[in-house]
Amino acid sequence: MHRIATLGLHHDHVWGNLEELRCTGRAQLVAAADKDQELRNHYASRFPGKLYDSCEALLDSEELDAVYIFGSNKLSEDLTVMACQRG
C-alpha cells in the first residue's frame, strides 16, 4: 500500500481528492501539513494520520511514496521542488 501525505490544505478540492483516494483502498493517508490550525483540525476530523504545522517537518519525519500538493498557488511550486529534492 502506498504511503501518501498532503502538503498544504489550502485548496478546497483537497477534500474531495483525499476522499477519493481513501475510497480506492490502495493508499494510506499518513500525514498532512499546513500552517493553518483550522485546516489541520478539519483534516483531523475527516482523515487519519499525523498532522504537522510545517511541510519541512512532515517530509523530514515520514517515509512516503508520494505527496499531494494543495498549498496556495504561491507556495505550490516551492513545495513541489522541496518534495522532489527529498525523493
PDB file of C-alpha atoms in Angstrom:
ATOM      1  CA  MET A   1       0.000   0.000   0.000  1.00  0.00           C
ATOM      2  CA  HIS A   2       1.334   3.432  -0.942  1.00  0.00           C
ATOM      3  CA  ARG A   3       2.054   5.886   1.869  1.00  0.00           C
ATOM      4  CA  ILE A   4       0.829   9.347   0.892  1.00  0.00           C
ATOM      5  CA  ALA A   5       0.911  12.711   2.645  1.00  0.00           C
ATOM      6  CA  THR A   6      -0.588  16.073   1.805  1.00  0.00           C
ATOM      7  CA  LEU A   7       1.485  19.237   1.681  1.00  0.00           C
ATOM      8  CA  GLY A   8      -0.859  22.136   2.193  1.00  0.00           C
ATOM      9  CA  LEU A   9      -4.616  22.090   2.695  1.00  0.00           C
ATOM     10  CA  HIS A  10      -5.372  25.461   1.127  1.00  0.00           C
ATOM     11  CA  HIS A  11      -7.388  24.467  -1.949  1.00  0.00           C
ATOM     12  CA  ASP A  12     -10.983  23.352  -1.367  1.00  0.00           C
ATOM     13  CA  HIS A  13     -10.694  20.455  -3.809  1.00  0.00           C
ATOM     14  CA  VAL A  14      -8.199  18.752  -1.471  1.00  0.00           C
ATOM     15  CA  TRP A  15     -11.101  17.233   0.498  1.00  0.00           C
ATOM     16  CA  GLY A  16     -12.705  15.512  -2.493  1.00  0.00           C
ATOM     17  CA  ASN A  17      -9.367  14.254  -3.799  1.00  0.00           C
ATOM     18  CA  LEU A  18      -8.413  12.791  -0.420  1.00  0.00           C
ATOM     19  CA  GLU A  19     -11.828  11.154  -0.046  1.00  0.00           C
ATOM     20  CA  GLU A  20     -11.490   9.567  -3.489  1.00  0.00           C
ATOM     21  CA  LEU A  21      -8.010   8.328  -2.638  1.00  0.00           C
ATOM     22  CA  ARG A  22      -9.212   6.813   0.620  1.00  0.00           C
ATOM     23  CA  CYS A  23     -12.056   5.033  -1.169  1.00  0.00           C
ATOM     24  CA  THR A  24      -9.660   3.275  -3.548  1.00  0.00           C
ATOM     25  CA  GLY A  25      -8.178   1.267  -0.692  1.00  0.00           C
ATOM     26  CA  ARG A  26      -4.810   1.466  -2.466  1.00  0.00           C
ATOM     27  CA  ALA A  27      -3.170   4.123  -0.340  1.00  0.00           C
ATOM     28  CA  GLN A  28      -2.658   5.021   3.265  1.00  0.00           C
ATOM     29  CA  LEU A  29      -3.019   8.680   4.201  1.00  0.00           C
ATOM     30  CA  VAL A  30      -0.221   9.045   6.711  1.00  0.00           C
ATOM     31  CA  ALA A  31       0.098  12.785   7.314  1.00  0.00           C
ATOM     32  CA  ALA A  32      -0.804  16.311   6.327  1.00  0.00           C
ATOM     33  CA  ALA A  33       0.913  19.645   6.839  1.00  0.00           C
ATOM     34  CA  ASP A  34      -0.381  23.195   6.815  1.00  0.00           C
ATOM     35  CA  LYS A  35       0.388  26.287   8.881  1.00  0.00           C
ATOM     36  CA  ASP A  36      -3.334  26.943   9.394  1.00  0.00           C
ATOM     37  CA  GLN A  37      -4.605  25.244  12.571  1.00  0.00           C
ATOM     38  CA  GLU A  38      -8.215  25.399  11.393  1.00  0.00           C
ATOM     39  CA  LEU A  39      -7.376  23.481   8.214  1.00  0.00           C
ATOM     40  CA  ARG A  40      -5.407  20.900  10.203  1.00  0.00           C
ATOM     41  CA  ASN A  41      -8.392  20.475  12.513  1.00  0.00           C
ATOM     42  CA  HIS A  42     -10.678  19.971   9.523  1.00  0.00           C
ATOM     43  CA  TYR A  43      -8.310  17.324   8.134  1.00  0.00           C
ATOM     44  CA  ALA A  44      -8.192  15.564  11.524  1.00  0.00           C
ATOM     45  CA  SER A  45     -11.992  15.404  11.654  1.00  0.00           C
ATOM     46  CA  ARG A  46     -12.136  13.527   8.324  1.00  0.00           C
ATOM     47  CA  PHE A  47      -8.892  11.634   7.756  1.00  0.00           C
ATOM     48  CA  PRO A  48      -6.307   9.598   9.659  1.00  0.00           C
ATOM     49  CA  GLY A  49      -2.641  10.405  10.036  1.00  0.00           C
ATOM     50  CA  LYS A  50      -0.281  12.746  11.785  1.00  0.00           C
ATOM     51  CA  LEU A  51      -0.526  16.496  11.459  1.00  0.00           C
ATOM     52  CA  TYR A  52       2.322  18.943  11.069  1.00  0.00           C
ATOM     53  CA  ASP A  53       2.403  22.734  11.032  1.00  0.00           C
ATOM     54  CA  SER A  54       5.321  22.659   8.583  1.00  0.00           C
ATOM     55  CA  CYS A  55       5.808  20.786   5.326  1.00  0.00           C
ATOM     56  CA  GLU A  56       9.514  20.557   6.041  1.00  0.00           C
ATOM     57  CA  ALA A  57       8.857  18.753   9.331  1.00  0.00           C
ATOM     58  CA  LEU A  58       6.488  16.323   7.631  1.00  0.00           C
ATOM     59  CA  LEU A  59       8.986  15.486   4.881  1.00  0.00           C
ATOM     60  CA  ASP A  60      11.777  15.090   7.434  1.00  0.00           C
ATOM     61  CA  SER A  61       9.705  12.760   9.617  1.00  0.00           C
ATOM     62  CA  GLU A  62       7.719  10.475   7.324  1.00  0.00           C
ATOM     63  CA  GLU A  63       8.625   7.640   4.943  1.00  0.00           C
ATOM     64  CA  LEU A  64       6.470   8.385   1.890  1.00  0.00           C
ATOM     65  CA  ASP A  65       5.805   7.057  -1.574  1.00  0.00           C
ATOM     66  CA  ALA A  66       4.088  10.213  -2.829  1.00  0.00           C
ATOM     67  CA  VAL A  67       2.631  13.541  -1.787  1.00  0.00           C
ATOM     68  CA  TYR A  68      -0.364  15.556  -2.807  1.00  0.00           C
ATOM     69  CA  ILE A  69       0.312  19.265  -3.019  1.00  0.00           C
ATOM     70  CA  PHE A  70      -2.583  21.546  -2.176  1.00  0.00           C
ATOM     71  CA  GLY A  71      -0.739  24.609  -0.934  1.00  0.00           C
ATOM     72  CA  SER A  72      -1.532  28.094  -2.084  1.00  0.00           C
ATOM     73  CA  ASN A  73      -0.702  28.948  -5.680  1.00  0.00           C
ATOM     74  CA  LYS A  74       2.215  30.982  -4.387  1.00  0.00           C
ATOM     75  CA  LEU A  75       3.697  28.050  -2.426  1.00  0.00           C
ATOM     76  CA  SER A  76       2.889  25.064  -4.632  1.00  0.00           C
ATOM     77  CA  GLU A  77       5.978  25.356  -6.824  1.00  0.00           C
ATOM     78  CA  ASP A  78       8.276  25.548  -3.785  1.00  0.00           C
ATOM     79  CA  LEU A  79       6.523  22.582  -2.169  1.00  0.00           C
ATOM     80  CA  THR A  80       6.920  20.554  -5.355  1.00  0.00           C
ATOM     81  CA  VAL A  81      10.647  21.282  -5.525  1.00  0.00           C
ATOM     82  CA  MET A  82      11.049  20.508  -1.828  1.00  0.00           C
ATOM     83  CA  ALA A  83       9.279  17.154  -2.191  1.00  0.00           C
ATOM     84  CA  CYS A  84      11.272  16.223  -5.308  1.00  0.00           C
ATOM     85  CA  GLN A  85      14.559  17.045  -3.625  1.00  0.00           C
ATOM     86  CA  ARG A  86      13.668  14.619  -0.853  1.00  0.00           C
ATOM     87  CA  GLY A  87      12.743  11.876  -3.298  1.00  0.00           C
TER      88      GLY A  87
END
